[in-house]
mmCIF file with all atom_site columns, N, CA and C in Angstrom:
data_model
loop_
_atom_site.group_PDB
_atom_site.id
_atom_site.type_symbol
_atom_site.label_atom_id
_atom_site.label_alt_id
_atom_site.label_comp_id
_atom_site.label_asym_id
_atom_site.label_entity_id
_atom_site.label_seq_id
_atom_site.pdbx_PDB_ins_code
_atom_site.Cartn_x
_atom_site.Cartn_y
_atom_site.Cartn_z
_atom_site.occupancy
_atom_site.B_iso_or_equiv
_atom_site.pdbx_formal_charge
_atom_site.auth_seq_id
_atom_site.auth_comp_id
_atom_site.auth_asym_id
_atom_site.auth_atom_id
_atom_site.pdbx_PDB_model_num
ATOM 1   N N  . VAL A 1 1  ? -2.118  -16.092 -3.406  1.00 45.00 ? 131 VAL A N  1
ATOM 2   C CA . VAL A 1 1  ? -1.495  -14.799 -3.084  1.00 45.00 ? 131 VAL A CA 1
ATOM 3   C C  . VAL A 1 1  ? -0.930  -14.965 -1.547  1.00 45.00 ? 131 VAL A C  1
ATOM 4   N N  . THR A 1 2  ? 0.525   -14.971 -1.908  1.00 49.00 ? 132 THR A N  1
ATOM 5   C CA . THR A 1 2  ? 1.392   -15.082 -0.575  1.00 49.00 ? 132 THR A CA 1
ATOM 6   C C  . THR A 1 2  ? 1.372   -13.931 0.347   1.00 49.00 ? 132 THR A C  1
ATOM 7   N N  . ALA A 1 3  ? 1.690   -14.263 1.715   1.00 55.00 ? 133 ALA A N  1
ATOM 8   C CA . ALA A 1 3  ? 1.598   -13.161 2.797   1.00 55.00 ? 133 ALA A CA 1
ATOM 9   C C  . ALA A 1 3  ? 2.759   -12.340 2.350   1.00 55.00 ? 133 ALA A C  1
ATOM 10  N N  . MET A 1 4  ? 2.810   -10.752 2.935   1.00 64.00 ? 134 MET A N  1
ATOM 11  C CA . MET A 1 4  ? 3.826   -10.129 2.533   1.00 64.00 ? 134 MET A CA 1
ATOM 12  C C  . MET A 1 4  ? 4.632   -10.289 3.753   1.00 64.00 ? 134 MET A C  1
ATOM 13  N N  . LYS A 1 5  ? 5.968   -10.010 3.510   1.00 74.00 ? 135 LYS A N  1
ATOM 14  C CA . LYS A 1 5  ? 7.050   -9.808  4.680   1.00 74.00 ? 135 LYS A CA 1
ATOM 15  C C  . LYS A 1 5  ? 6.575   -8.898  5.649   1.00 74.00 ? 135 LYS A C  1
ATOM 16  N N  . PRO A 1 6  ? 7.189   -8.824  6.896   1.00 85.00 ? 136 PRO A N  1
ATOM 17  C CA . PRO A 1 6  ? 6.862   -7.662  7.897   1.00 85.00 ? 136 PRO A CA 1
ATOM 18  C C  . PRO A 1 6  ? 7.638   -6.737  7.426   1.00 85.00 ? 136 PRO A C  1
ATOM 19  N N  . LEU A 1 7  ? 7.027   -5.446  7.679   1.00 87.00 ? 137 LEU A N  1
ATOM 20  C CA . LEU A 1 7  ? 7.620   -4.365  7.419   1.00 87.00 ? 137 LEU A CA 1
ATOM 21  C C  . LEU A 1 7  ? 8.742   -3.620  8.387   1.00 87.00 ? 137 LEU A C  1
ATOM 22  N N  . ALA A 1 8  ? 9.915   -3.487  7.910   1.00 92.00 ? 138 ALA A N  1
ATOM 23  C CA . ALA A 1 8  ? 10.904  -2.843  8.638   1.00 92.00 ? 138 ALA A CA 1
ATOM 24  C C  . ALA A 1 8  ? 10.413  -1.717  9.464   1.00 92.00 ? 138 ALA A C  1
ATOM 25  N N  . PRO A 1 9  ? 10.734  -1.432  10.900  1.00 94.00 ? 139 PRO A N  1
ATOM 26  C CA . PRO A 1 9  ? 10.616  -0.376  11.475  1.00 94.00 ? 139 PRO A CA 1
ATOM 27  C C  . PRO A 1 9  ? 10.248  1.045   11.098  1.00 94.00 ? 139 PRO A C  1
ATOM 28  N N  . HIS A 1 10 ? 11.480  1.423   10.269  1.00 94.00 ? 140 HIS A N  1
ATOM 29  C CA . HIS A 1 10 ? 11.260  2.567   9.695   1.00 94.00 ? 140 HIS A CA 1
ATOM 30  C C  . HIS A 1 10 ? 10.398  2.929   8.607   1.00 94.00 ? 140 HIS A C  1
ATOM 31  N N  . VAL A 1 11 ? 9.716   1.731   7.967   1.00 92.00 ? 141 VAL A N  1
ATOM 32  C CA . VAL A 1 11 ? 8.537   1.862   7.198   1.00 92.00 ? 141 VAL A CA 1
ATOM 33  C C  . VAL A 1 11 ? 7.260   2.052   7.871   1.00 92.00 ? 141 VAL A C  1
ATOM 34  N N  . VAL A 1 12 ? 6.965   1.279   8.965   1.00 92.00 ? 142 VAL A N  1
ATOM 35  C CA . VAL A 1 12 ? 6.091   1.360   9.739   1.00 92.00 ? 142 VAL A CA 1
ATOM 36  C C  . VAL A 1 12 ? 6.048   2.808   10.219  1.00 92.00 ? 142 VAL A C  1
ATOM 37  N N  . ARG A 1 13 ? 7.101   3.212   10.717  1.00 95.00 ? 143 ARG A N  1
ATOM 38  C CA . ARG A 1 13 ? 7.197   4.599   11.320  1.00 95.00 ? 143 ARG A CA 1
ATOM 39  C C  . ARG A 1 13 ? 6.721   5.500   10.268  1.00 95.00 ? 143 ARG A C  1
ATOM 40  N N  . ALA A 1 14 ? 7.084   5.456   9.077   1.00 95.00 ? 144 ALA A N  1
ATOM 41  C CA . ALA A 1 14 ? 6.285   6.385   7.992   1.00 95.00 ? 144 ALA A CA 1
ATOM 42  C C  . ALA A 1 14 ? 4.754   6.297   7.724   1.00 95.00 ? 144 ALA A C  1
ATOM 43  N N  . GLN A 1 15 ? 4.397   5.043   7.819   1.00 93.00 ? 145 GLN A N  1
ATOM 44  C CA . GLN A 1 15 ? 2.990   4.750   7.909   1.00 93.00 ? 145 GLN A CA 1
ATOM 45  C C  . GLN A 1 15 ? 2.166   5.513   8.870   1.00 93.00 ? 145 GLN A C  1
ATOM 46  N N  . ASP A 1 16 ? 2.913   5.202   10.256  1.00 95.00 ? 146 ASP A N  1
ATOM 47  C CA . ASP A 1 16 ? 2.442   6.002   11.423  1.00 95.00 ? 146 ASP A CA 1
ATOM 48  C C  . ASP A 1 16 ? 2.055   7.746   11.228  1.00 95.00 ? 146 ASP A C  1
ATOM 49  N N  . ASP A 1 17 ? 3.190   7.925   10.879  1.00 97.00 ? 147 ASP A N  1
ATOM 50  C CA . ASP A 1 17 ? 3.514   9.543   10.530  1.00 97.00 ? 147 ASP A CA 1
ATOM 51  C C  . ASP A 1 17 ? 2.521   10.018  9.708   1.00 97.00 ? 147 ASP A C  1
ATOM 52  N N  . ALA A 1 18 ? 2.397   9.639   8.572   1.00 96.00 ? 148 ALA A N  1
ATOM 53  C CA . ALA A 1 18 ? 1.581   9.880   7.466   1.00 96.00 ? 148 ALA A CA 1
ATOM 54  C C  . ALA A 1 18 ? 0.088   9.610   7.925   1.00 96.00 ? 148 ALA A C  1
ATOM 55  N N  . VAL A 1 19 ? -0.411  8.710   8.555   1.00 95.00 ? 149 VAL A N  1
ATOM 56  C CA . VAL A 1 19 ? -1.684  8.572   9.200   1.00 95.00 ? 149 VAL A CA 1
ATOM 57  C C  . VAL A 1 19 ? -2.018  9.428   10.242  1.00 95.00 ? 149 VAL A C  1
ATOM 58  N N  . ALA A 1 20 ? -1.108  9.934   11.272  1.00 97.00 ? 150 ALA A N  1
ATOM 59  C CA . ALA A 1 20 ? -1.316  11.040  12.284  1.00 97.00 ? 150 ALA A CA 1
ATOM 60  C C  . ALA A 1 20 ? -1.361  12.227  11.798  1.00 97.00 ? 150 ALA A C  1
ATOM 61  N N  . ARG A 1 21 ? -0.847  12.534  10.340  1.00 97.00 ? 151 ARG A N  1
ATOM 62  C CA . ARG A 1 21 ? -0.872  14.020  9.504   1.00 97.00 ? 151 ARG A CA 1
ATOM 63  C C  . ARG A 1 21 ? -2.037  14.034  8.820   1.00 97.00 ? 151 ARG A C  1
ATOM 64  N N  . GLY A 1 22 ? -2.788  12.718  8.489   1.00 96.00 ? 152 GLY A N  1
ATOM 65  C CA . GLY A 1 22 ? -3.854  12.439  7.802   1.00 96.00 ? 152 GLY A CA 1
ATOM 66  C C  . GLY A 1 22 ? -3.876  12.777  6.209   1.00 96.00 ? 152 GLY A C  1
ATOM 67  N N  . ASP A 1 23 ? -2.416  12.445  6.226   1.00 97.00 ? 153 ASP A N  1
ATOM 68  C CA . ASP A 1 23 ? -1.789  11.954  4.804   1.00 97.00 ? 153 ASP A CA 1
ATOM 69  C C  . ASP A 1 23 ? -2.589  11.017  4.019   1.00 97.00 ? 153 ASP A C  1
ATOM 70  N N  . ASP A 1 24 ? -2.981  11.091  2.782   1.00 96.00 ? 154 ASP A N  1
ATOM 71  C CA . ASP A 1 24 ? -3.578  9.923   2.078   1.00 96.00 ? 154 ASP A CA 1
ATOM 72  C C  . ASP A 1 24 ? -2.339  8.761   2.197   1.00 96.00 ? 154 ASP A C  1
ATOM 73  N N  . GLY A 1 25 ? -1.038  9.006   1.869   1.00 96.00 ? 155 GLY A N  1
ATOM 74  C CA . GLY A 1 25 ? -0.106  8.192   1.937   1.00 96.00 ? 155 GLY A CA 1
ATOM 75  C C  . GLY A 1 25 ? 1.452   8.822   2.204   1.00 96.00 ? 155 GLY A C  1
ATOM 76  N N  . TYR A 1 26 ? 2.596   8.214   1.837   1.00 96.00 ? 156 TYR A N  1
ATOM 77  C CA . TYR A 1 26 ? 3.825   8.516   2.079   1.00 96.00 ? 156 TYR A CA 1
ATOM 78  C C  . TYR A 1 26 ? 4.715   8.172   1.242   1.00 96.00 ? 156 TYR A C  1
ATOM 79  N N  . ILE A 1 27 ? 5.944   8.494   0.980   1.00 95.00 ? 157 ILE A N  1
ATOM 80  C CA . ILE A 1 27 ? 7.153   8.157   0.226   1.00 95.00 ? 157 ILE A CA 1
ATOM 81  C C  . ILE A 1 27 ? 7.864   7.110   0.796   1.00 95.00 ? 157 ILE A C  1
ATOM 82  N N  . ASP A 1 28 ? 7.760   5.760   0.543   1.00 94.00 ? 158 ASP A N  1
ATOM 83  C CA . ASP A 1 28 ? 8.436   4.644   0.710   1.00 94.00 ? 158 ASP A CA 1
ATOM 84  C C  . ASP A 1 28 ? 9.923   5.019   1.055   1.00 94.00 ? 158 ASP A C  1
ATOM 85  N N  . PRO A 1 29 ? 10.770  4.818   2.402   1.00 91.00 ? 159 PRO A N  1
ATOM 86  C CA . PRO A 1 29 ? 11.801  5.488   2.563   1.00 91.00 ? 159 PRO A CA 1
ATOM 87  C C  . PRO A 1 29 ? 12.865  4.695   1.987   1.00 91.00 ? 159 PRO A C  1
ATOM 88  N N  . ASP A 1 30 ? 12.523  3.348   1.451   1.00 91.00 ? 160 ASP A N  1
ATOM 89  C CA . ASP A 1 30 ? 13.442  2.543   0.887   1.00 91.00 ? 160 ASP A CA 1
ATOM 90  C C  . ASP A 1 30 ? 13.203  2.512   -0.743  1.00 91.00 ? 160 ASP A C  1
ATOM 91  N N  . THR A 1 31 ? 12.060  2.786   -1.166  1.00 91.00 ? 161 THR A N  1
ATOM 92  C CA . THR A 1 31 ? 12.098  2.662   -2.880  1.00 91.00 ? 161 THR A CA 1
ATOM 93  C C  . THR A 1 31 ? 11.818  4.011   -3.283  1.00 91.00 ? 161 THR A C  1
ATOM 94  N N  . GLY A 1 32 ? 11.240  5.226   -2.685  1.00 94.00 ? 162 GLY A N  1
ATOM 95  C CA . GLY A 1 32 ? 10.893  6.366   -3.255  1.00 94.00 ? 162 GLY A CA 1
ATOM 96  C C  . GLY A 1 32 ? 9.495   6.393   -3.765  1.00 94.00 ? 162 GLY A C  1
ATOM 97  N N  . LEU A 1 33 ? 9.020   5.219   -3.871  1.00 93.00 ? 163 LEU A N  1
ATOM 98  C CA . LEU A 1 33 ? 7.603   5.060   -4.268  1.00 93.00 ? 163 LEU A CA 1
ATOM 99  C C  . LEU A 1 33 ? 6.530   5.618   -3.299  1.00 93.00 ? 163 LEU A C  1
ATOM 100 N N  . PHE A 1 34 ? 5.269   6.247   -3.813  1.00 95.00 ? 164 PHE A N  1
ATOM 101 C CA . PHE A 1 34 ? 3.871   6.356   -2.789  1.00 95.00 ? 164 PHE A CA 1
ATOM 102 C C  . PHE A 1 34 ? 3.652   5.152   -2.765  1.00 95.00 ? 164 PHE A C  1
ATOM 103 N N  . VAL A 1 35 ? 3.229   5.302   -1.242  1.00 95.00 ? 165 VAL A N  1
ATOM 104 C CA . VAL A 1 35 ? 2.353   4.127   -0.827  1.00 95.00 ? 165 VAL A CA 1
ATOM 105 C C  . VAL A 1 35 ? 0.979   4.880   -0.232  1.00 95.00 ? 165 VAL A C  1
ATOM 106 N N  . MET A 1 36 ? 0.005   4.457   -0.025  1.00 95.00 ? 166 MET A N  1
ATOM 107 C CA . MET A 1 36 ? -0.913  4.603   0.411   1.00 95.00 ? 166 MET A CA 1
ATOM 108 C C  . MET A 1 36 ? -1.440  4.357   1.919   1.00 95.00 ? 166 MET A C  1
ATOM 109 N N  . THR A 1 37 ? -1.922  4.714   2.604   1.00 95.00 ? 167 THR A N  1
ATOM 110 C CA . THR A 1 37 ? -2.022  4.469   4.025   1.00 95.00 ? 167 THR A CA 1
ATOM 111 C C  . THR A 1 37 ? -3.271  3.556   4.176   1.00 95.00 ? 167 THR A C  1
ATOM 112 N N  . ALA A 1 38 ? -3.054  2.713   4.973   1.00 92.00 ? 168 ALA A N  1
ATOM 113 C CA . ALA A 1 38 ? -4.490  2.026   5.676   1.00 92.00 ? 168 ALA A CA 1
ATOM 114 C C  . ALA A 1 38 ? -5.788  2.847   5.891   1.00 92.00 ? 168 ALA A C  1
ATOM 115 N N  . THR A 1 39 ? -5.582  3.902   6.307   1.00 94.00 ? 169 THR A N  1
ATOM 116 C CA . THR A 1 39 ? -6.917  4.655   6.639   1.00 94.00 ? 169 THR A CA 1
ATOM 117 C C  . THR A 1 39 ? -7.330  5.293   4.995   1.00 94.00 ? 169 THR A C  1
ATOM 118 N N  . TYR A 1 40 ? -6.523  5.535   4.208   1.00 95.00 ? 170 TYR A N  1
ATOM 119 C CA . TYR A 1 40 ? -6.742  6.174   2.820   1.00 95.00 ? 170 TYR A CA 1
ATOM 120 C C  . TYR A 1 40 ? -7.755  4.654   2.260   1.00 95.00 ? 170 TYR A C  1
ATOM 121 N N  . LEU A 1 41 ? -6.927  3.835   2.214   1.00 92.00 ? 171 LEU A N  1
ATOM 122 C CA . LEU A 1 41 ? -7.580  2.441   1.669   1.00 92.00 ? 171 LEU A CA 1
ATOM 123 C C  . LEU A 1 41 ? -8.851  2.252   2.441   1.00 92.00 ? 171 LEU A C  1
ATOM 124 N N  . ALA A 1 42 ? -8.835  2.170   3.068   1.00 92.00 ? 172 ALA A N  1
ATOM 125 C CA . ALA A 1 42 ? -10.266 1.801   4.214   1.00 92.00 ? 172 ALA A CA 1
ATOM 126 C C  . ALA A 1 42 ? -11.117 2.991   3.588   1.00 92.00 ? 172 ALA A C  1
ATOM 127 N N  . GLU A 1 43 ? -10.866 4.260   3.367   1.00 93.00 ? 173 GLU A N  1
ATOM 128 C CA . GLU A 1 43 ? -11.915 5.062   2.806   1.00 93.00 ? 173 GLU A CA 1
ATOM 129 C C  . GLU A 1 43 ? -12.530 4.870   1.572   1.00 93.00 ? 173 GLU A C  1
ATOM 130 N N  . ARG A 1 44 ? -11.920 4.260   0.939   1.00 89.00 ? 174 ARG A N  1
ATOM 131 C CA . ARG A 1 44 ? -12.081 3.813   -0.292  1.00 89.00 ? 174 ARG A CA 1
ATOM 132 C C  . ARG A 1 44 ? -13.503 2.693   -0.422  1.00 89.00 ? 174 ARG A C  1
ATOM 133 N N  . GLU A 1 45 ? -13.352 1.929   0.687   1.00 87.00 ? 175 GLU A N  1
ATOM 134 C CA . GLU A 1 45 ? -14.620 0.948   0.930   1.00 87.00 ? 175 GLU A CA 1
ATOM 135 C C  . GLU A 1 45 ? -14.576 -0.068  -0.088  1.00 87.00 ? 175 GLU A C  1
ATOM 136 N N  . PHE A 1 46 ? -13.222 -0.723  -0.684  1.00 85.00 ? 176 PHE A N  1
ATOM 137 C CA . PHE A 1 46 ? -13.415 -1.732  -1.441  1.00 85.00 ? 176 PHE A CA 1
ATOM 138 C C  . PHE A 1 46 ? -11.997 -2.148  -1.877  1.00 85.00 ? 176 PHE A C  1
ATOM 139 N N  . CYS A 1 47 ? -11.516 -3.129  -2.053  1.00 85.00 ? 177 CYS A N  1
ATOM 140 C CA . CYS A 1 47 ? -10.245 -4.083  -2.544  1.00 85.00 ? 177 CYS A CA 1
ATOM 141 C C  . CYS A 1 47 ? -10.089 -3.566  -3.792  1.00 85.00 ? 177 CYS A C  1
ATOM 142 N N  . CYS A 1 48 ? -8.938  -3.000  -4.153  1.00 83.00 ? 178 CYS A N  1
ATOM 143 C CA . CYS A 1 48 ? -8.868  -2.718  -5.601  1.00 83.00 ? 178 CYS A CA 1
ATOM 144 C C  . CYS A 1 48 ? -8.111  -3.878  -6.423  1.00 83.00 ? 178 CYS A C  1
ATOM 145 N N  . GLY A 1 49 ? -7.948  -4.972  -5.403  1.00 81.00 ? 179 GLY A N  1
ATOM 146 C CA . GLY A 1 49 ? -6.888  -6.181  -6.363  1.00 81.00 ? 179 GLY A CA 1
ATOM 147 C C  . GLY A 1 49 ? -5.329  -5.526  -6.757  1.00 81.00 ? 179 GLY A C  1
ATOM 148 N N  . SER A 1 50 ? -4.980  -4.646  -6.267  1.00 83.00 ? 180 SER A N  1
ATOM 149 C CA . SER A 1 50 ? -3.468  -4.284  -6.437  1.00 83.00 ? 180 SER A CA 1
ATOM 150 C C  . SER A 1 50 ? -2.520  -4.793  -5.733  1.00 83.00 ? 180 SER A C  1
ATOM 151 N N  . GLY A 1 51 ? -2.742  -5.402  -4.298  1.00 82.00 ? 181 GLY A N  1
ATOM 152 C CA . GLY A 1 51 ? -1.975  -5.705  -3.670  1.00 82.00 ? 181 GLY A CA 1
ATOM 153 C C  . GLY A 1 51 ? -1.201  -4.627  -2.716  1.00 82.00 ? 181 GLY A C  1
ATOM 154 N N  . CYS A 1 52 ? -2.007  -3.553  -2.464  1.00 88.00 ? 182 CYS A N  1
ATOM 155 C CA . CYS A 1 52 ? -1.469  -2.551  -1.523  1.00 88.00 ? 182 CYS A CA 1
ATOM 156 C C  . CYS A 1 52 ? -1.095  -2.899  -0.526  1.00 88.00 ? 182 CYS A C  1
ATOM 157 N N  . ARG A 1 53 ? 0.321   -2.317  0.068   1.00 88.00 ? 183 ARG A N  1
ATOM 158 C CA . ARG A 1 53 ? 0.898   -2.770  1.069   1.00 88.00 ? 183 ARG A CA 1
ATOM 159 C C  . ARG A 1 53 ? -0.014  -2.703  2.128   1.00 88.00 ? 183 ARG A C  1
ATOM 160 N N  . HIS A 1 54 ? -0.843  -1.718  2.346   1.00 89.00 ? 184 HIS A N  1
ATOM 161 C CA . HIS A 1 54 ? -1.401  -1.648  3.682   1.00 89.00 ? 184 HIS A CA 1
ATOM 162 C C  . HIS A 1 54 ? -2.987  -1.936  3.442   1.00 89.00 ? 184 HIS A C  1
ATOM 163 N N  . CYS A 1 55 ? -3.415  -2.701  2.453   1.00 87.00 ? 185 CYS A N  1
ATOM 164 C CA . CYS A 1 55 ? -4.573  -3.058  2.208   1.00 87.00 ? 185 CYS A CA 1
ATOM 165 C C  . CYS A 1 55 ? -5.518  -3.756  3.687   1.00 87.00 ? 185 CYS A C  1
ATOM 166 N N  . PRO A 1 56 ? -6.649  -2.817  4.072   1.00 88.00 ? 186 PRO A N  1
ATOM 167 C CA . PRO A 1 56 ? -7.227  -3.163  5.379   1.00 88.00 ? 186 PRO A CA 1
ATOM 168 C C  . PRO A 1 56 ? -7.941  -4.603  4.982   1.00 88.00 ? 186 PRO A C  1
ATOM 169 N N  . TYR A 1 57 ? -8.296  -4.704  3.649   1.00 82.00 ? 187 TYR A N  1
ATOM 170 C CA . TYR A 1 57 ? -9.346  -6.055  3.252   1.00 82.00 ? 187 TYR A CA 1
ATOM 171 C C  . TYR A 1 57 ? -8.752  -7.289  3.157   1.00 82.00 ? 187 TYR A C  1
ATOM 172 N N  . GLY A 1 58 ? -7.536  -7.252  3.573   1.00 79.00 ? 188 GLY A N  1
ATOM 173 C CA . GLY A 1 58 ? -6.805  -8.508  3.539   1.00 79.00 ? 188 GLY A CA 1
ATOM 174 C C  . GLY A 1 58 ? -6.692  -9.156  2.213   1.00 79.00 ? 188 GLY A C  1
ATOM 175 N N  . LEU A 1 59 ? -6.495  -8.230  1.379   1.00 66.00 ? 189 LEU A N  1
ATOM 176 C CA . LEU A 1 59 ? -5.914  -8.302  -0.039  1.00 66.00 ? 189 LEU A CA 1
ATOM 177 C C  . LEU A 1 59 ? -6.948  -9.413  -0.882  1.00 66.00 ? 189 LEU A C  1
ATOM 178 N N  . ASP A 1 60 ? -8.520  -9.132  -0.566  1.00 65.00 ? 190 ASP A N  1
ATOM 179 C CA . ASP A 1 60 ? -9.264  -10.063 -0.919  1.00 65.00 ? 190 ASP A CA 1
ATOM 180 C C  . ASP A 1 60 ? -9.388  -10.311 -2.364  1.00 65.00 ? 190 ASP A C  1
ATOM 181 N N  . ASP A 1 61 ? -9.214  -9.095  -2.990  1.00 65.00 ? 191 ASP A N  1
ATOM 182 C CA . ASP A 1 61 ? -9.478  -9.406  -4.904  1.00 65.00 ? 191 ASP A CA 1
ATOM 183 C C  . ASP A 1 61 ? -8.137  -9.541  -5.485  1.00 65.00 ? 191 ASP A C  1
ATOM 184 N N  . VAL A 1 62 ? -7.186  -9.852  -4.936  1.00 69.00 ? 192 VAL A N  1
ATOM 185 C CA . VAL A 1 62 ? -5.658  -9.766  -5.650  1.00 69.00 ? 192 VAL A CA 1
ATOM 186 C C  . VAL A 1 62 ? -5.701  -11.362 -6.276  1.00 69.00 ? 192 VAL A C  1
ATOM 187 N N  . GLY A 1 63 ? -5.420  -11.362 -7.647  1.00 66.00 ? 193 GLY A N  1
ATOM 188 C CA . GLY A 1 63 ? -5.264  -12.446 -8.341  1.00 66.00 ? 193 GLY A CA 1
ATOM 189 C C  . GLY A 1 63 ? -3.719  -12.715 -8.554  1.00 66.00 ? 193 GLY A C  1
ATOM 190 N N  . GLU A 1 64 ? -3.802  -13.967 -9.272  1.00 64.00 ? 194 GLU A N  1
ATOM 191 C CA . GLU A 1 64 ? -2.224  -14.033 -9.738  1.00 64.00 ? 194 GLU A CA 1
ATOM 192 C C  . GLU A 1 64 ? -1.604  -12.943 -10.220 1.00 64.00 ? 194 GLU A C  1
ATOM 193 N N  . PRO A 1 65 ? -0.436  -12.765 -10.198 1.00 56.00 ? 195 PRO A N  1
ATOM 194 C CA . PRO A 1 65 ? 0.223   -11.644 -10.791 1.00 56.00 ? 195 PRO A CA 1
ATOM 195 C C  . PRO A 1 65 ? 0.371   -11.922 -12.003 1.00 56.00 ? 195 PRO A C  1
ATOM 196 N N  . THR A 1 66 ? -0.199  -10.462 -13.278 1.00 56.00 ? 196 THR A N  1
ATOM 197 C CA . THR A 1 66 ? 0.085   -10.873 -14.579 1.00 56.00 ? 196 THR A CA 1
ATOM 198 C C  . THR A 1 66 ? 1.316   -9.788  -14.959 1.00 56.00 ? 196 THR A C  1
ATOM 199 N N  . LEU A 1 67 ? 1.503   -10.138 -16.174 1.00 52.00 ? 197 LEU A N  1
ATOM 200 C CA . LEU A 1 67 ? 2.436   -9.287  -16.785 1.00 52.00 ? 197 LEU A CA 1
ATOM 201 C C  . LEU A 1 67 ? 1.712   -8.418  -17.969 1.00 52.00 ? 197 LEU A C  1
ATOM 202 N N  . ILE A 1 68 ? 2.182   -7.466  -17.893 1.00 54.00 ? 198 ILE A N  1
ATOM 203 C CA . ILE A 1 68 ? 1.428   -6.393  -18.841 1.00 54.00 ? 198 ILE A CA 1
ATOM 204 C C  . ILE A 1 68 ? 2.535   -6.042  -20.152 1.00 54.00 ? 198 ILE A C  1
ATOM 205 N N  . ALA A 1 69 ? 2.223   -6.383  -21.386 1.00 59.00 ? 199 ALA A N  1
ATOM 206 C CA . ALA A 1 69 ? 3.372   -5.843  -22.649 1.00 59.00 ? 199 ALA A CA 1
ATOM 207 C C  . ALA A 1 69 ? 3.113   -4.449  -22.852 1.00 59.00 ? 199 ALA A C  1
ATOM 208 N N  . ALA A 1 70 ? 4.378   -3.963  -22.610 1.00 57.00 ? 200 ALA A N  1
ATOM 209 C CA . ALA A 1 70 ? 4.562   -2.581  -22.753 1.00 57.00 ? 200 ALA A CA 1
ATOM 210 C C  . ALA A 1 70 ? 4.437   -2.323  -24.464 1.00 57.00 ? 200 ALA A C  1
ATOM 211 N N  . GLU A 1 71 ? 3.665   -1.214  -24.422 1.00 63.00 ? 201 GLU A N  1
ATOM 212 C CA . GLU A 1 71 ? 3.138   -0.862  -25.943 1.00 63.00 ? 201 GLU A CA 1
ATOM 213 C C  . GLU A 1 71 ? 4.458   -0.294  -26.614 1.00 63.00 ? 201 GLU A C  1
ATOM 214 N N  . ASP A 1 72 ? 4.801   -0.676  -27.972 1.00 54.00 ? 202 ASP A N  1
ATOM 215 C CA . ASP A 1 72 ? 5.713   0.013   -28.791 1.00 54.00 ? 202 ASP A CA 1
ATOM 216 C C  . ASP A 1 72 ? 5.288   1.181   -29.499 1.00 54.00 ? 202 ASP A C  1
#
């Protein structure tokens, strides 16, 4: 697994604001996708292997990317 690129300041701010509010996540200002905070992920107490942006476990369980075929 390759390291993720540094986050833009406005994305870091969105994460920090969500943590300060006690939210489980925030809407990414660039993509509109929901992103879980490091605090929420730490409360789960395990790495799910999904490659979460703020994974507090160092992406321990993330394997090689796989493609999932769409069901027809």
